[in-house]
Amino acid sequence: MGTYHIKDKHSYTQNYKTSIEDPETFWGTIAKDNFSWKRPWNRVLDWDFSTPKVSWFEGAQLNITENCIDRHLDGNGDKTAILFEPNDPNAASEAISYKELHKRVNKFANILKSKGIQKGDRVCVYLPMIPELAISILACARIGAIHSVVFAGFSATALASRINDCDCKMLITSDGGYRGAKTIDLKSIADEALLECSGIESVLVVKRLHSEIPMVKDRDFWLQPLLEDASELCDAEVMDAEDPLFILYTSGSTGQPKGMVHTTAGYMVYAAYSFKNIFQYEPDDIYWCTADIGWITGHSYIVYGPLLNGATTVMFEGVPSYPDYGRFWSIVEKHKVTQFYTAPTAIRALAKEGLEVVEPYDISSLKIIGTVGEPINEEAWHWYNDHIGKRKCPIVDTWWQTETGGIMISPIPNSFEGKPTFATLPFVGVIPALMDENGIELKGNSVEGRLCIKFPWPSMARTIWGNHQRYKETYFSAYDNMYFTGDGALRDENGHYRITGRVDDVIIVSGHNLGTAPIEDAINEHPAVAESAIVGYPHHIKGSALYGYVTLKNANNSSEALKAEINQLISKQIGPIAKLNKIQFTTGLPKTRSGKIMRRILRKIASKDTSNLGDISTLLNPEVVEMIMENSQ
Ligand code: PRX
């Protein structure tokens, strides 16, 4: 049997043990005792990693929004569900109670229906961090439509490919958004994308900037007037446990992003349970995660996890540097934030500004602080611990992925301590394994290998939209009967895990996953370019930054202007987040005799770690290595 609240070391040990020895009883008890169901399940878990097929709570029926909202109305209806902090520090914050959230989600859901959206239809959401972003995804879930949120920093081309990949019928966007001192013009990006998206029947437009924007007749509709006429009542659609809840795209090792499909019941149970315990959420807490809802962190730990627990979740529209680098801490003081969850890249950027921007604020309300998205370096961990947590707040260094839906490895405050740069121990129900390159599991402690998961957990993605074969090849083919994460990790002498970074062609820049292939594809579209290779190198703020080696068709064409054009092309195809920090023009790339680019060598050169390049004599063209080293930046 499992307990919903893990209070101490003993209860972690007990819960972990039961979850591994008898997962069906464990998760069945958690699910039955803590959520509302319209019909119970026939079977808690059915799985086969060779297909792969995983289903949790099959036969059960529910609606996740009833669990996120309706369930709290009796007794907690007036409690703040979403606390919206606008970009402008002088503008009023907005507290949306559970009662009001209920009305606003229902109204929005009725508008979706009036525009022809039905259960199973895909709706793309391309919005800044305003309340309508959370409300629109809940409205989709209310009527069983599958939401696909695209981060508002992505370009028109990237948006169009995501809309088309899952055949979205509707797009929800805004006339723009605020980001620090800048505004972003989302609607014109959306309009450009929609030239390529014939499947979109209607566009709902939220007014945020109040700017004049073109509206396409019979396709584009302002949201506000529709809301005025919409009913506040909308029955929650009855969903099967394994009905898709959302699609969220993540980068992969080929150009096409992967639409990870998350389903309803398992995701709900795991997001709620992990939120409660990793953040040790108590009813009067004010929880704040600084991520964008365009990423999985925002889905699971701004919207679903907190609301499923009846929590107050802060949503911040702006950036850490506006109006100055004290903004995060001013918000913590203003709302008396108790749990604060951010990314190592933000911690490093803030630490660089010195304590002058922290000290003016009273951040003593903090109880637990967290990080996510990339390995946290020791220096950043200590700064966070000393100056933000004041050595009294446990740090939860949470390792997980878009694909895992919820946190997989993390300290649990009160149960066991964190250790700098270590994600520590698996969460309840998670069985990690470290594998060597020959597919042999590394048993025991003090080993390092590739991180896999041996047993299904409730919130794992079930497939890649429209491409189950790719799902199988990417995650279940490297090792028999295991989910392969794409990360390397070590297990120390006490069995604690430290994530060492990606072992595939994904580079994490400022906490954002970027596949090298789509960036190379974008560069190679430039008529002057023959071929290119992208690698990551260590960067003091971003964690990793991108280094591009570009071979031109005509070497005489190399120029600073061409570098700028290459970055413009990347911005257009993917978004500014994928721009290269350094570009080196080369006359060739080191290749194996079978023609494969030797990225390992390029990575070492970019990282200025050339003392041991290994044996390069077997390369097809060893002479280029010397030349690349001489001209490296
Ligand atoms: O490499 C790991 C890194 O981020 C990857 C997942 O990225 P994404 O799907 O965008 O999800 C990010 C938010 C959950 C992982 O494969 N990563 C995430 N958290 C950590 C981490 N690396 C080290 N430590 C972490 N805490």
XYZ file of C-alpha atoms and ligand atoms in Angstrom:
659
model
C 0.000 0.000 0.000
C 1.276 3.482 -0.660
C 0.899 6.685 1.261
C 0.189 9.925 -0.593
C 2.539 11.968 1.542
C 6.161 10.883 1.909
C 7.077 12.499 5.213
C 10.451 11.106 6.136
C 13.185 8.666 5.280
C 11.207 5.739 6.591
C 8.170 6.533 4.495
C 10.315 7.056 1.367
C 11.942 3.677 1.933
C 8.605 1.987 2.549
C 6.882 3.609 -0.410
C 9.798 2.921 -2.732
C 9.927 -0.706 -1.650
C 6.214 -1.311 -2.184
C 6.236 0.546 -5.493
C 8.934 -1.819 -6.779
C 7.751 -5.069 -5.220
C 4.091 -4.592 -5.991
C 3.643 -1.645 -8.360
C 0.047 -2.465 -9.203
C -1.095 -2.393 -5.577
C 1.011 0.669 -4.884
C -0.194 2.845 -7.772
C -3.698 1.401 -7.561
C -3.957 2.573 -3.946
C -2.538 6.024 -4.671
C -4.893 6.408 -7.640
C -8.016 5.138 -5.874
C -7.594 7.160 -2.692
C -6.634 10.534 -4.102
C -8.477 11.235 -7.357
C -12.007 11.204 -8.679
C -12.852 8.599 -11.264
C -15.976 8.133 -13.305
C -15.275 4.408 -13.622
C -12.606 2.233 -11.991
C -9.921 0.424 -13.975
C -9.889 -3.229 -14.915
C -6.156 -3.522 -14.578
C -3.562 -1.158 -13.121
C -0.713 -1.942 -15.505
C -0.176 -3.758 -18.741
C 3.182 -3.492 -20.446
C 5.604 -4.861 -22.953
C 8.728 -2.830 -23.754
C 9.414 -4.859 -26.890
C 6.329 -3.564 -28.738
C 6.498 -1.110 -26.901
C 3.088 -0.896 -25.268
C 2.343 0.525 -21.847
C -1.064 1.165 -20.343
C -1.955 2.278 -16.869
C -5.423 2.098 -15.304
C -6.936 0.623 -18.443
C -10.712 0.633 -18.438
C -10.922 3.581 -16.060
C -12.736 6.753 -17.023
C -12.126 10.264 -15.770
C -11.573 13.854 -16.721
C -8.347 15.446 -15.507
C -9.917 18.916 -15.213
C -12.428 17.630 -12.667
C -9.438 16.514 -10.644
C -7.590 19.807 -11.216
C -10.528 22.115 -10.566
C -14.030 20.810 -9.713
C -12.726 18.606 -6.912
C -11.458 21.687 -5.046
C -14.583 23.818 -5.402
C -16.218 22.522 -2.236
C -14.108 23.915 0.537
C -11.342 25.514 -1.526
C -13.273 27.368 -4.213
C -12.043 30.777 -3.068
C -8.443 29.709 -2.757
C -6.095 31.155 -5.383
C -5.305 28.595 -8.038
C -3.211 30.726 -10.399
C -1.347 33.785 -9.203
C -0.405 35.715 -12.309
C 2.535 38.092 -12.073
C 2.722 40.310 -15.164
C 5.872 41.402 -16.958
C 5.422 45.010 -15.845
C 6.373 45.194 -12.156
C 3.969 48.109 -11.699
C 0.973 46.278 -13.132
C -1.330 44.485 -10.674
C -0.941 40.760 -10.153
C -4.037 38.680 -10.757
C -5.277 36.016 -8.345
C -7.535 33.519 -10.073
C -9.466 31.422 -7.572
C -10.451 27.809 -8.191
C -14.051 29.006 -8.633
C -13.053 31.560 -11.199
C -10.735 29.142 -12.956
C -13.671 26.757 -13.231
C -15.781 29.422 -14.930
C -13.021 30.585 -17.235
C -12.047 27.080 -18.312
C -15.675 26.171 -18.970
C -16.300 29.305 -21.001
C -13.176 28.686 -23.025
C -14.156 25.047 -23.522
C -17.561 26.116 -24.845
C -15.865 28.405 -27.357
C -13.694 25.524 -28.553
C -16.849 23.484 -29.058
C -18.633 26.324 -30.864
C -15.739 26.398 -33.328
C -16.195 22.716 -34.046
C -13.497 21.237 -31.798
C -14.356 17.740 -30.616
C -12.838 15.034 -28.484
C -9.579 13.807 -30.051
C -9.031 16.913 -32.229
C -5.627 18.554 -31.915
C -5.420 22.200 -30.877
C -2.151 24.099 -31.123
C -1.488 26.705 -28.434
C 1.090 29.393 -29.228
C 0.799 31.912 -26.414
C 2.999 33.933 -24.084
C 2.949 33.231 -20.335
C -0.477 34.721 -19.638
C -3.352 33.047 -17.778
C -5.059 32.122 -21.066
C -2.184 29.723 -21.753
C -3.066 27.626 -18.697
C -6.797 28.138 -19.208
C -6.715 27.115 -22.872
C -4.958 23.826 -22.211
C -7.369 23.012 -19.399
C -10.245 23.917 -21.730
C -8.913 21.433 -24.281
C -8.667 18.756 -21.594
C -12.205 19.593 -20.450
C -13.657 18.558 -23.815
C -11.107 15.860 -24.616
C -9.240 17.814 -27.293
C -5.499 17.118 -27.374
C -3.413 20.218 -26.720
C -0.085 20.781 -28.396
C 1.654 23.790 -26.894
C 4.440 25.316 -28.959
C 6.861 27.533 -27.027
C 6.336 31.156 -28.092
C 10.052 31.532 -28.894
C 9.796 29.155 -31.856
C 9.822 30.558 -35.393
C 7.039 30.431 -38.008
C 8.696 27.473 -39.748
C 9.019 25.522 -36.496
C 5.413 26.344 -35.545
C 4.117 25.268 -38.961
C 5.935 21.933 -38.840
C 4.503 21.194 -35.397
C 0.969 22.194 -36.446
C 1.147 20.014 -39.536
C 2.801 17.024 -37.884
C -0.256 16.364 -35.729
C -2.889 17.939 -38.015
C -4.091 20.632 -35.655
C -7.517 21.995 -36.460
C -7.266 25.159 -34.404
C -4.564 27.584 -33.302
C -4.815 29.665 -30.147
C -2.492 32.667 -30.127
C -2.377 36.322 -29.097
C -1.801 39.713 -30.655
C 1.605 39.533 -28.997
C 3.303 39.372 -25.648
C 5.683 41.171 -23.332
C 9.138 39.864 -22.567
C 11.099 42.288 -20.451
C 11.558 45.568 -22.306
C 10.580 43.914 -25.592
C 7.301 42.913 -27.134
C 6.912 39.865 -29.322
C 4.606 39.892 -32.282
C 3.123 36.406 -32.121
C 0.237 36.897 -34.499
C 2.386 37.844 -37.482
C 4.604 34.798 -36.810
C 1.447 32.694 -36.599
C 0.094 34.211 -39.837
C 3.303 33.357 -41.621
C 3.165 29.791 -40.263
C -0.458 29.378 -41.280
C 0.388 29.986 -44.934
C 1.750 26.428 -44.744
C -1.023 24.927 -42.593
C -4.128 24.111 -44.572
C -5.640 22.061 -41.741
C -6.235 25.015 -39.426
C -9.905 25.973 -39.563
C -9.986 28.665 -36.917
C -7.654 30.882 -34.903
C -8.564 32.265 -31.495
C -6.671 35.452 -30.675
C -6.160 36.695 -27.128
C -5.722 40.449 -26.708
C -2.588 41.163 -24.726
C -0.797 44.080 -26.377
C -3.914 45.758 -27.738
C -2.030 46.371 -30.937
C -3.562 46.659 -34.394
C -3.132 43.352 -36.143
C -4.619 41.907 -39.307
C -7.405 39.391 -38.752
C -8.378 36.938 -41.492
C -12.135 36.958 -42.003
C -13.959 33.777 -40.950
C -10.698 32.268 -39.693
C -9.469 34.571 -36.916
C -11.620 35.427 -33.891
C -10.885 37.653 -30.925
C -11.338 35.613 -27.789
C -12.773 38.300 -25.494
C -16.119 38.929 -27.260
C -16.688 35.189 -27.578
C -16.063 34.759 -23.842
C -18.727 37.331 -23.013
C -21.404 35.182 -24.646
C -20.107 31.770 -23.564
C -21.781 29.692 -20.861
C -19.973 29.089 -17.575
C -21.074 25.497 -17.565
C -19.427 22.792 -19.580
C -19.702 19.131 -18.698
C -16.365 17.412 -18.549
C -15.942 14.902 -21.372
C -15.617 11.315 -20.214
C -12.094 10.209 -21.092
C -10.550 6.767 -21.104
C -7.426 6.401 -18.988
C -5.244 5.967 -22.062
C -6.822 8.713 -24.198
C -4.158 11.237 -25.213
C -4.097 14.350 -23.040
C -1.424 16.286 -24.891
C 1.366 16.238 -27.423
C 4.587 18.090 -26.715
C 7.403 18.300 -29.227
C 11.009 17.662 -28.324
C 14.166 17.714 -30.415
C 15.591 14.532 -31.752
C 18.520 13.320 -33.734
C 16.753 13.872 -37.065
C 15.315 17.106 -38.405
C 11.700 16.292 -37.578
C 10.792 17.059 -33.950
C 9.191 14.242 -31.972
C 5.598 14.767 -30.843
C 5.635 12.982 -27.487
C 2.145 11.738 -26.616
C 1.081 11.769 -22.975
C -2.121 10.076 -21.914
C -4.600 10.931 -19.214
C -4.717 8.811 -16.070
C -1.118 7.722 -15.539
C 0.161 11.216 -16.254
C -2.333 12.670 -13.792
C -1.431 10.308 -10.959
C 2.314 10.668 -11.354
C 2.342 14.472 -11.907
C 0.235 14.965 -8.781
C 2.111 12.518 -6.572
C 5.589 13.696 -7.571
C 4.608 17.352 -7.129
C 3.236 16.735 -3.651
C 6.316 14.902 -2.423
C 9.264 16.452 -4.192
C 8.053 19.940 -3.306
C 6.517 18.759 -0.001
C 3.532 20.912 -0.838
C 1.340 21.991 2.105
C -2.036 23.726 1.752
C -0.894 27.273 2.572
C 2.196 27.203 0.390
C 2.784 29.493 -2.565
C 4.607 27.540 -5.217
C 6.493 29.105 -8.114
C 8.113 27.429 -11.078
C 9.780 29.907 -13.440
C 9.617 27.682 -16.539
C 7.450 28.432 -19.543
C 4.323 26.329 -20.049
C 5.666 25.716 -23.559
C 7.986 23.109 -22.028
C 7.170 19.925 -20.089
C 8.232 21.539 -16.799
C 5.433 24.047 -17.202
C 2.878 21.394 -18.145
C 3.608 19.115 -15.203
C 4.788 21.535 -12.522
C 3.051 24.846 -13.239
C -0.322 23.560 -14.392
C -1.219 19.922 -13.784
C 0.809 18.871 -10.718
C 0.004 21.948 -8.605
C -3.679 22.200 -9.597
C -4.226 18.483 -8.970
C -3.094 19.160 -5.401
C -5.274 22.259 -5.001
C -2.148 24.404 -4.790
C -1.526 28.063 -5.545
C 0.794 28.210 -8.537
C 2.537 31.401 -9.625
C 2.714 32.170 -13.345
C 5.276 34.797 -14.325
C 5.051 36.501 -17.684
C 8.444 38.196 -17.717
C 12.160 37.489 -17.616
C 14.645 37.378 -14.696
C 16.456 40.523 -15.865
C 13.550 42.965 -16.124
C 13.342 45.640 -14.834
C 16.577 44.396 -13.188
C 18.187 41.182 -11.974
C 16.363 41.391 -8.652
C 13.020 40.579 -10.257
C 12.799 36.911 -9.172
C 13.585 37.791 -5.573
C 11.151 40.717 -5.572
C 8.422 38.284 -6.662
C 9.422 35.784 -3.971
C 9.132 38.578 -1.394
C 5.886 39.977 -2.791
C 4.008 36.669 -2.838
C 5.852 35.006 0.030
C 6.826 32.137 -2.237
C 7.564 28.915 -0.362
C 8.815 26.641 -3.152
C 10.914 28.046 -5.973
C 11.846 25.942 -9.014
C 14.129 27.188 -11.778
C 16.928 26.186 -14.171
C 20.714 26.142 -13.613
C 21.186 28.617 -16.463
C 19.010 31.172 -14.618
C 20.915 30.531 -11.382
C 24.243 31.140 -13.126
C 22.983 34.304 -14.810
C 21.696 35.642 -11.482
C 24.797 34.654 -9.509
C 26.890 36.650 -11.977
C 25.045 39.820 -10.978
C 26.295 39.611 -7.413
C 24.490 39.708 -4.105
C 23.459 43.365 -4.467
C 20.440 42.200 -6.454
C 19.456 39.548 -3.895
C 20.064 41.235 -0.551
C 17.430 43.982 -0.782
C 14.677 41.340 -0.720
C 13.219 39.319 2.091
C 13.175 35.797 0.713
C 12.843 34.096 4.081
C 9.480 32.576 3.053
C 11.367 29.999 0.938
C 11.279 26.414 2.214
C 12.403 24.330 -0.763
C 14.289 25.339 -3.890
C 14.667 23.302 -7.038
C 16.496 23.051 -10.332
C 15.772 21.285 -13.594
C 16.788 21.020 -17.198
C 20.516 20.343 -17.222
C 23.258 19.254 -14.858
C 23.901 21.923 -12.237
C 27.583 22.709 -11.703
C 29.016 22.723 -8.219
C 29.576 26.499 -8.071
C 25.987 27.299 -9.060
C 24.664 24.702 -6.583
C 26.577 26.317 -3.721
C 25.547 29.843 -4.671
C 21.910 28.708 -4.762
C 22.295 26.908 -1.444
C 24.149 29.731 0.331
C 22.404 32.820 -0.970
C 18.900 31.759 -1.937
C 18.222 28.752 0.277
C 20.379 30.326 3.046
C 21.513 26.771 3.843
C 18.136 25.982 5.334
C 16.178 25.050 2.199
C 16.729 21.621 0.709
C 17.677 21.800 -2.984
C 15.795 19.417 -5.216
C 17.942 18.773 -8.294
C 15.264 17.073 -10.363
C 16.225 14.934 -13.334
C 13.557 14.112 -15.878
C 12.547 14.624 -19.499
C 9.691 15.616 -21.804
C 9.331 11.895 -22.405
C 9.090 10.945 -18.730
C 6.244 13.379 -17.991
C 7.322 13.741 -14.362
C 10.412 13.927 -12.149
C 12.336 10.627 -12.094
C 15.404 11.181 -9.925
C 15.486 13.813 -7.195
C 16.119 14.393 -3.525
C 12.986 14.250 -1.422
C 13.207 16.927 1.265
C 12.807 15.509 4.762
C 13.651 12.028 3.502
C 17.240 12.315 2.370
C 19.595 15.151 1.622
C 20.775 16.517 -1.658
C 24.419 16.448 -2.654
C 25.941 19.095 -4.935
C 25.515 18.153 -8.613
C 23.686 14.919 -7.763
C 20.040 14.244 -8.619
C 20.467 11.550 -5.923
C 17.879 8.754 -5.742
C 15.057 7.479 -7.923
C 11.557 8.646 -7.165
C 8.980 6.103 -6.090
C 8.286 3.543 -8.819
C 11.406 4.364 -10.841
C 14.006 1.637 -11.469
C 17.128 3.092 -13.089
C 19.912 1.032 -14.635
C 23.342 2.000 -15.928
C 24.486 0.200 -19.056
C 27.871 -0.120 -20.658
C 28.455 0.323 -24.377
C 28.103 -3.417 -24.982
C 24.655 -3.551 -23.482
C 25.736 -5.059 -20.166
C 24.156 -3.674 -17.030
C 26.648 -2.178 -14.586
C 25.668 -3.509 -11.204
C 26.766 -2.209 -7.854
C 28.004 1.217 -6.867
C 30.761 3.489 -8.162
C 29.960 2.888 -11.835
C 29.280 5.148 -14.793
C 27.250 4.353 -17.892
C 24.191 5.111 -19.955
C 21.041 5.753 -18.021
C 18.063 3.501 -18.704
C 14.812 2.782 -16.881
C 13.843 -0.837 -16.409
C 10.189 -0.676 -15.510
C 7.238 1.450 -16.700
C 6.144 4.422 -14.607
C 2.673 5.956 -14.934
C 3.566 9.229 -16.710
C 5.820 7.878 -19.430
C 5.065 9.045 -22.980
C 3.240 6.279 -24.821
C 4.368 6.987 -28.381
C 5.556 9.608 -30.841
C 2.561 11.072 -32.614
C 2.133 9.300 -35.951
C 5.395 7.371 -35.673
C 5.382 4.491 -33.228
C 8.328 2.915 -35.033
C 10.483 5.972 -34.287
C 9.406 5.786 -30.639
C 10.536 2.177 -30.519
C 13.827 2.860 -32.278
C 14.704 5.936 -30.239
C 13.898 4.686 -26.768
C 13.553 0.897 -26.754
C 16.069 -0.435 -29.256
C 19.419 0.506 -27.723
C 18.975 -2.020 -24.891
C 16.623 -4.962 -24.607
C 13.584 -4.404 -22.471
C 14.630 -0.962 -21.238
C 13.779 2.652 -21.850
C 16.973 4.473 -22.919
C 17.087 8.093 -21.758
C 19.872 9.429 -23.987
C 21.735 10.589 -20.867
C 24.904 9.397 -19.216
C 25.046 9.053 -15.431
C 27.194 7.765 -12.638
C 26.202 6.022 -9.430
C 28.445 6.906 -6.501
C 29.543 4.765 -3.590
C 26.205 5.394 -1.838
C 24.053 4.597 -4.827
C 23.304 8.243 -5.603
C 22.972 9.279 -9.237
C 24.714 12.134 -10.941
C 23.599 12.936 -14.468
C 26.647 13.634 -16.609
C 24.868 14.897 -19.748
C 23.567 13.758 -23.114
C 25.282 10.909 -24.901
C 23.459 11.528 -28.185
C 23.202 14.402 -30.661
C 21.121 16.585 -28.383
C 22.769 19.656 -26.827
C 21.215 21.466 -23.899
C 21.610 25.220 -24.242
C 20.246 27.336 -21.390
C 18.126 24.363 -20.397
C 16.629 23.991 -23.895
C 17.051 20.726 -25.745
C 18.405 21.281 -29.217
C 19.020 18.507 -31.716
C 22.079 19.053 -33.891
C 20.405 17.644 -37.009
C 17.681 20.290 -37.407
C 20.252 23.055 -36.946
C 22.582 21.504 -39.492
C 19.638 21.094 -41.878
C 18.886 24.810 -41.512
C 22.521 25.827 -42.161
C 22.844 23.511 -45.139
C 19.943 25.312 -46.795
C 22.184 28.324 -47.316
C 23.298 28.271 -50.959
C 26.928 28.985 -50.021
C 27.172 26.027 -47.613
C 28.435 22.572 -48.570
C 28.076 20.896 -45.165
C 28.156 21.598 -41.464
C 28.523 20.015 -38.054
C 27.287 21.392 -34.769
C 28.749 20.510 -31.384
C 28.336 21.845 -27.868
C 31.075 23.400 -25.746
C 31.004 24.517 -22.095
C 29.608 27.998 -21.494
C 29.659 29.770 -18.123
C 25.990 30.876 -18.230
C 24.249 28.700 -20.806
C 25.804 25.442 -19.590
C 26.545 24.519 -23.180
C 26.723 26.764 -26.217
C 26.689 25.865 -29.897
C 29.793 25.759 -32.071
C 29.262 25.341 -35.800
C 31.866 24.051 -38.235
C 30.774 25.077 -41.708
C 32.343 24.023 -45.000
C 31.579 26.376 -47.854
C 31.166 25.442 -51.505
C 33.633 28.203 -52.269
C 36.060 28.962 -49.427
C 36.524 32.519 -50.716
C 32.989 33.354 -49.622
C 33.729 33.222 -45.888
C 32.850 36.487 -44.158
C 31.280 37.884 -40.995
C 28.225 38.764 -43.074
C 27.833 35.110 -44.016
C 27.997 34.109 -40.332
C 25.170 36.544 -39.626
C 23.145 35.117 -42.514
C 23.637 31.594 -41.162
C 22.336 32.633 -37.759
C 19.390 34.423 -39.362
C 18.527 31.260 -41.217
C 18.639 29.242 -37.978
C 16.413 31.832 -36.279
C 13.937 31.578 -39.092
C 13.878 27.797 -39.282
C 13.931 27.042 -35.569
C 14.052 30.158 -33.392
C 16.628 32.466 -31.806
C 17.346 29.890 -29.066
C 19.199 27.748 -31.615
C 21.597 30.468 -32.856
C 25.291 29.532 -32.872
C 27.674 31.247 -30.473
C 30.683 30.505 -32.657
C 31.014 29.696 -36.328
C 34.221 28.418 -37.876
C 34.563 28.061 -41.639
C 36.533 24.959 -42.563
C 37.722 23.382 -45.781
C 36.570 19.961 -44.592
C 35.215 17.996 -41.637
C 37.024 15.027 -40.070
C 35.362 11.834 -41.285
C 35.661 8.131 -40.782
C 36.347 5.976 -43.797
C 32.647 5.254 -43.992
C 31.956 8.978 -44.258
C 30.665 9.652 -40.752
C 31.616 13.003 -39.236
C 33.806 12.499 -36.158
C 31.976 14.781 -33.771
C 34.039 13.590 -30.832
C 37.077 15.357 -32.291
C 35.111 18.485 -33.148
C 33.700 18.586 -29.609
C 37.189 18.426 -28.137
C 38.461 21.212 -30.372
C 35.454 23.413 -29.555
C 36.013 22.754 -25.832
C 39.741 23.594 -26.185
C 40.548 20.137 -24.894
C 42.948 18.974 -27.568
C 45.614 17.263 -25.453
C 44.236 13.844 -26.261
C 42.322 13.605 -29.512
C 42.734 9.843 -29.693
C 43.868 8.021 -32.799
C 43.141 10.173 -35.816
C 45.248 8.224 -38.260
C 42.311 6.043 -39.249
C 40.362 9.050 -40.479
C 39.662 9.534 -44.142
C 41.179 13.024 -43.958
C 43.392 13.388 -40.853
C 44.970 16.537 -42.304
C 41.838 18.624 -41.709
C 42.100 18.141 -37.951
C 45.305 20.169 -37.722
C 43.856 22.873 -39.916
C 40.649 23.069 -37.841
C 42.679 23.280 -34.635
C 44.766 26.135 -35.968
C 41.735 28.197 -36.881
C 39.550 27.310 -33.930
C 37.894 30.104 -31.958
O 19.823 15.636 -20.361
C 18.804 15.681 -19.389
C 18.524 17.120 -19.033
O 17.457 17.542 -19.851
C 17.039 16.473 -20.700
C 15.553 16.535 -20.902
O 15.220 17.732 -21.510
P 13.695 18.115 -21.739
O 12.982 16.994 -22.390
O 13.693 19.432 -22.449
O 13.107 18.292 -20.313
C 13.663 19.238 -19.466
C 12.818 19.391 -18.233
C 12.406 18.162 -17.570
C 17.483 15.241 -19.978
O 17.581 14.131 -20.827
N 18.156 17.275 -17.628
C 16.927 17.557 -17.141
N 16.991 17.707 -15.805
C 18.267 17.507 -15.433
C 19.013 17.222 -16.595
N 20.327 16.929 -16.545
C 20.924 16.930 -15.330
N 20.282 17.212 -14.185
C 18.967 17.501 -14.178
N 18.354 17.788 -13.041
